[in-house]
PDB file of C-alpha atoms and ligand atoms in Angstrom:
ATOM      1  CA  MET A 282      17.096  30.605  49.952  1.00 96.00           C
ATOM      2  CA  LYS A 283      16.568  29.660  53.395  1.00 98.00           C
ATOM      3  CA  ILE A 284      16.094  26.149  54.267  1.00 98.00           C
ATOM      4  CA  VAL A 285      15.095  24.915  57.655  1.00 98.00           C
ATOM      5  CA  VAL A 286      16.517  21.247  58.846  1.00 98.00           C
ATOM      6  CA  ILE A 287      14.752  19.583  61.727  1.00 98.00           C
ATOM      7  CA  HIS A 288      15.702  16.800  63.624  1.00 98.00           C
ATOM      8  CA  GLY A 289      13.253  14.721  65.091  1.00 98.00           C
ATOM      9  CA  PRO A 290      12.775  12.826  68.643  1.00 98.00           C
ATOM     10  CA  ASN A 291      16.103  11.237  69.845  1.00 98.00           C
ATOM     11  CA  LEU A 292      18.125  12.554  66.965  1.00 98.00           C
ATOM     12  CA  ASN A 293      20.051  14.302  69.867  1.00 98.00           C
ATOM     13  CA  LEU A 294      21.131  11.305  71.529  1.00 96.00           C
ATOM     14  CA  LEU A 295      22.990  10.382  68.191  1.00 98.00           C
ATOM     15  CA  GLY A 296      26.916   9.180  68.498  1.00 95.00           C
ATOM     16  CA  LYS A 297      25.538   7.273  71.872  1.00 95.00           C
ATOM     17  CA  ARG A 298      22.427   5.687  70.229  1.00 94.00           C
ATOM     18  CA  GLU A 299      22.462   2.442  68.759  1.00 93.00           C
ATOM     19  CA  PRO A 300      25.809   3.091  66.433  1.00 94.00           C
ATOM     20  CA  GLY A 301      25.399   0.188  64.299  1.00 91.00           C
ATOM     21  CA  VAL A 302      22.606   1.545  63.054  1.00 93.00           C
ATOM     22  CA  TYR A 303      23.442   5.528  63.178  1.00 96.00           C
ATOM     23  CA  GLY A 304      26.802   5.849  62.984  1.00 93.00           C
ATOM     24  CA  THR A 305      29.234   7.283  65.416  1.00 95.00           C
ATOM     25  CA  LEU A 306      28.780  10.641  64.532  1.00 97.00           C
ATOM     26  CA  THR A 307      27.109  13.047  66.744  1.00 98.00           C
ATOM     27  CA  LEU A 308      24.323  15.661  65.951  1.00 98.00           C
ATOM     28  CA  GLY A 309      26.878  18.620  66.509  1.00 98.00           C
ATOM     29  CA  ASP A 310      29.160  16.688  63.669  1.00 98.00           C
ATOM     30  CA  ILE A 311      26.556  16.493  61.197  1.00 98.00           C
ATOM     31  CA  ASN A 312      25.233  19.794  62.063  1.00 98.00           C
ATOM     32  CA  ARG A 313      28.579  21.084  61.298  1.00 98.00           C
ATOM     33  CA  LYS A 314      28.682  19.586  57.910  1.00 98.00           C
ATOM     34  CA  ILE A 315      25.546  20.605  57.130  1.00 98.00           C
ATOM     35  CA  GLU A 316      26.629  24.348  57.878  1.00 98.00           C
ATOM     36  CA  ALA A 317      29.451  24.055  56.027  1.00 98.00           C
ATOM     37  CA  ALA A 318      27.826  22.200  52.878  1.00 98.00           C
ATOM     38  CA  ALA A 319      25.312  25.196  53.082  1.00 98.00           C
ATOM     39  CA  PHE A 320      27.519  27.399  53.018  1.00 98.00           C
ATOM     40  CA  ASP A 321      29.227  26.161  49.781  1.00 98.00           C
ATOM     41  CA  MET A 322      26.154  26.143  48.110  1.00 97.00           C
ATOM     42  CA  GLY A 323      25.243  29.641  48.919  1.00 97.00           C
ATOM     43  CA  ILE A 324      22.212  28.533  50.799  1.00 97.00           C
ATOM     44  CA  GLU A 325      20.839  29.857  54.265  1.00 98.00           C
ATOM     45  CA  VAL A 326      20.380  27.366  57.025  1.00 98.00           C
ATOM     46  CA  SER A 327      18.715  26.960  59.807  1.00 98.00           C
ATOM     47  CA  ILE A 328      18.761  23.830  62.100  1.00 98.00           C
ATOM     48  CA  MET A 329      16.555  22.734  64.988  1.00 98.00           C
ATOM     49  CA  GLN A 330      16.080  19.558  66.948  1.00 98.00           C
ATOM     50  CA  SER A 331      13.127  18.706  69.597  1.00 98.00           C
ATOM     51  CA  ASN A 332      11.925  15.763  70.990  1.00 98.00           C
ATOM     52  CA  SER A 333       8.386  17.157  70.856  1.00 98.00           C
ATOM     53  CA  GLU A 334       5.825  16.783  68.221  1.00 98.00           C
ATOM     54  CA  GLY A 335       4.370  20.075  69.305  1.00 98.00           C
ATOM     55  CA  ALA A 336       7.545  21.652  68.844  1.00 98.00           C
ATOM     56  CA  ILE A 337       8.525  20.492  65.653  1.00 98.00           C
ATOM     57  CA  ILE A 338       4.735  21.085  64.109  1.00 98.00           C
ATOM     58  CA  ASP A 339       5.226  25.173  65.762  1.00 98.00           C
ATOM     59  CA  ALA A 340       8.771  25.407  63.467  1.00 98.00           C
ATOM     60  CA  ILE A 341       6.789  23.880  60.415  1.00 98.00           C
ATOM     61  CA  GLN A 342       4.206  26.392  60.695  1.00 98.00           C
ATOM     62  CA  LYS A 343       5.906  29.510  61.407  1.00 97.00           C
ATOM     63  CA  GLY A 344       6.745  29.127  57.980  1.00 94.00           C
ATOM     64  CA  ASP A 345       9.929  31.149  57.303  1.00 95.00           C
ATOM     65  CA  PHE A 346      11.873  29.173  54.929  1.00 98.00           C
ATOM     66  CA  ASP A 347      11.523  28.651  51.338  1.00 98.00           C
ATOM     67  CA  ALA A 348      12.150  24.628  51.930  1.00 98.00           C
ATOM     68  CA  LEU A 349      12.690  22.246  54.818  1.00 98.00           C
ATOM     69  CA  VAL A 350      14.595  19.284  55.121  1.00 98.00           C
ATOM     70  CA  ILE A 351      13.033  17.024  58.050  1.00 98.00           C
ATOM     71  CA  ASN A 352      14.508  13.902  59.768  1.00 98.00           C
ATOM     72  CA  PRO A 353      11.275  13.197  61.943  1.00 98.00           C
ATOM     73  CA  GLY A 354      12.563   9.973  63.702  1.00 98.00           C
ATOM     74  CA  ALA A 355       9.831   7.675  65.052  1.00 98.00           C
ATOM     75  CA  TYR A 356       7.321  10.548  64.051  1.00 98.00           C
ATOM     76  CA  THR A 357       7.646   9.473  60.583  1.00 98.00           C
ATOM     77  CA  HIS A 358       5.574   6.367  61.163  1.00 98.00           C
ATOM     78  CA  THR A 359       2.725   7.922  63.379  1.00 98.00           C
ATOM     79  CA  SER A 360       2.243  11.881  63.203  1.00 98.00           C
ATOM     80  CA  ILE A 361      -1.000  12.752  60.682  1.00 98.00           C
ATOM     81  CA  ALA A 362      -0.034  16.013  62.687  1.00 98.00           C
ATOM     82  CA  ILE A 363       3.425  16.816  61.562  1.00 98.00           C
ATOM     83  CA  ARG A 364       2.100  15.295  57.927  1.00 98.00           C
ATOM     84  CA  ASP A 365      -0.620  17.923  58.266  1.00 98.00           C
ATOM     85  CA  ALA A 366       1.387  20.553  59.279  1.00 98.00           C
ATOM     86  CA  LEU A 367       3.853  20.138  56.293  1.00 98.00           C
ATOM     87  CA  SER A 368       0.799  19.728  53.523  1.00 98.00           C
ATOM     88  CA  ALA A 369      -0.873  23.199  55.619  1.00 98.00           C
ATOM     89  CA  VAL A 370       2.379  25.168  55.018  1.00 97.00           C
ATOM     90  CA  ALA A 371       2.329  23.866  51.168  1.00 92.00           C
ATOM     91  CA  LYS A 372       6.653  24.450  51.189  1.00 97.00           C
ATOM     92  CA  PRO A 373       8.761  21.631  49.534  1.00 98.00           C
ATOM     93  CA  ALA A 374       9.920  19.158  51.988  1.00 98.00           C
ATOM     94  CA  ILE A 375      12.280  16.527  51.619  1.00 98.00           C
ATOM     95  CA  GLU A 376      12.099  13.734  54.122  1.00 98.00           C
ATOM     96  CA  VAL A 377      15.585  12.454  55.399  1.00 98.00           C
ATOM     97  CA  HIS A 378      16.870   9.530  57.518  1.00 98.00           C
ATOM     98  CA  LEU A 379      20.065   8.091  58.389  1.00 98.00           C
ATOM     99  CA  SER A 380      19.036   4.473  58.487  1.00 98.00           C
ATOM    100  CA  ASN A 381      17.207   2.942  55.177  1.00 98.00           C
ATOM    101  CA  ILE A 382      13.942   2.288  56.912  1.00 98.00           C
ATOM    102  CA  HIS A 383      12.762   0.050  53.989  1.00 97.00           C
ATOM    103  CA  LYS A 384      15.769  -2.182  55.445  1.00 97.00           C
ATOM    104  CA  ARG A 385      14.327  -2.611  58.799  1.00 96.00           C
ATOM    105  CA  GLU A 386      11.012  -3.682  60.925  1.00 95.00           C
ATOM    106  CA  GLU A 387       8.127  -3.752  59.072  1.00 96.00           C
ATOM    107  CA  PHE A 388       6.876  -0.537  61.003  1.00 96.00           C
ATOM    108  CA  ARG A 389       9.157   1.483  59.807  1.00 98.00           C
ATOM    109  CA  ARG A 390       8.411   1.362  56.275  1.00 96.00           C
ATOM    110  CA  ARG A 391       5.251   3.318  56.543  1.00 97.00           C
ATOM    111  CA  SER A 392       6.017   7.119  56.541  1.00 98.00           C
ATOM    112  CA  TYR A 393       2.805   9.736  57.057  1.00 98.00           C
ATOM    113  CA  ILE A 394       5.338  11.984  55.765  1.00 98.00           C
ATOM    114  CA  ALA A 395       6.426  10.701  52.899  1.00 97.00           C
ATOM    115  CA  GLU A 396       3.016  11.903  50.828  1.00 96.00           C
ATOM    116  CA  VAL A 397       3.678  15.350  51.266  1.00 98.00           C
ATOM    117  CA  SER A 398       7.191  15.258  50.484  1.00 98.00           C
ATOM    118  CA  GLU A 399       8.790  16.066  47.470  1.00 98.00           C
ATOM    119  CA  GLY A 400      10.890  13.046  47.852  1.00 98.00           C
ATOM    120  CA  GLN A 401      12.544  10.828  50.537  1.00 98.00           C
ATOM    121  CA  ILE A 402      16.375   9.886  51.248  1.00 98.00           C
ATOM    122  CA  SER A 403      17.019   6.875  53.617  1.00 98.00           C
ATOM    123  CA  GLY A 404      20.219   5.429  54.242  1.00 98.00           C
ATOM    124  CA  PHE A 405      23.195   7.172  53.526  1.00 98.00           C
ATOM    125  CA  GLY A 406      23.539   8.361  57.266  1.00 97.00           C
ATOM    126  CA  ALA A 407      24.868  12.047  57.608  1.00 97.00           C
ATOM    127  CA  GLU A 408      25.376  12.052  53.718  1.00 98.00           C
ATOM    128  CA  SER A 409      21.556  11.836  53.472  1.00 98.00           C
ATOM    129  CA  TYR A 410      21.184  15.360  55.112  1.00 98.00           C
ATOM    130  CA  LEU A 411      23.522  16.819  52.214  1.00 98.00           C
ATOM    131  CA  LEU A 412      22.188  15.148  49.296  1.00 98.00           C
ATOM    132  CA  ALA A 413      18.677  16.536  50.810  1.00 98.00           C
ATOM    133  CA  LEU A 414      20.140  19.933  50.412  1.00 98.00           C
ATOM    134  CA  THR A 415      21.128  19.691  47.069  1.00 98.00           C
ATOM    135  CA  ALA A 416      17.766  18.224  45.993  1.00 98.00           C
ATOM    136  CA  ALA A 417      16.492  21.230  47.848  1.00 98.00           C
ATOM    137  CA  LYS A 418      18.433  23.524  46.172  1.00 97.00           C
ATOM    138  CA  LYS A 419      17.409  22.348  42.869  1.00 97.00           C
ATOM    139  CA  ILE A 420      13.730  22.235  43.767  1.00 97.00           C
ATOM    140  CA  LEU A 421      14.047  26.149  44.646  1.00 97.00           C
ATOM    141  CA  SER A 422      16.037  26.686  42.010  1.00 95.00           C
ATOM    142  CA  GLY A 423      13.196  25.567  39.174  1.00 90.00           C
ATOM    143  CA  GLY A 424      15.265  22.357  37.896  1.00 72.00           C
TER     144      GLY A 424
HETATM  145  C1  DQA B 674      15.331   7.532  61.817  1.00 93.47           C
HETATM  146  C2  DQA B 674      14.557   6.404  61.594  1.00 93.47           C
HETATM  147  C3  DQA B 674      13.681   6.071  62.237  1.00 93.47           C
HETATM  148  O1  DQA B 674      12.502   4.632  62.193  1.00 93.47           O
HETATM  149  C4  DQA B 674      13.859   6.111  63.580  1.00 93.47           C
HETATM  150  O2  DQA B 674      12.626   6.193  64.742  1.00 93.47           O
HETATM  151  C5  DQA B 674      14.469   7.193  63.984  1.00 93.47           C
HETATM  152  C6  DQA B 674      15.548   7.899  63.538  1.00 93.47           C
HETATM  153  C7  DQA B 674      16.815   7.631  60.685  1.00 93.47           C
HETATM  154  O3  DQA B 674      17.167   8.616  60.452  1.00 93.47           O
HETATM  155  O4  DQA B 674      17.297   6.295  60.175  1.00 93.47           O
HETATM  156  O5  DQA B 674      14.497   7.639  65.162  1.00 93.47           O
HETATM  157  O6  DQA B 674      14.616   8.762  61.047  1.00 93.47           O
END
């Protein structure tokens, strides 16, 4: 069972970036939590971060995974291209956000990704990724 985790733009700045909204953990801290949880769950995980829409699309198109967990950052609200890539690859995707995007500015409520995802986990900080791993494993196990 191979799961790819994709972190989108500006998530490389976690720890310094608006800590009141996104918390104080760095991306490295979050990735270590993801790797530890994946190990415990018996999941093979591969993690990438990019600020570039094209690089995210290339990673999705590769399709070398059974499911993917994606925090598209601000591309959530703008990128029909990422939406189309997810639709094309037709593997289960879980949309993740650290913050609760429905509790913030109006423009964050619109997600192009939600329409092509199994579900969205939003508002639980780093825990959102771990909940997404659990959800992905359940989906892949047929549950
Ligand atoms: C985010 C929410 C987005 O609206 C924002 O643009 C981000 C981070 C989150 O994880 O809460 O970059 O995806």
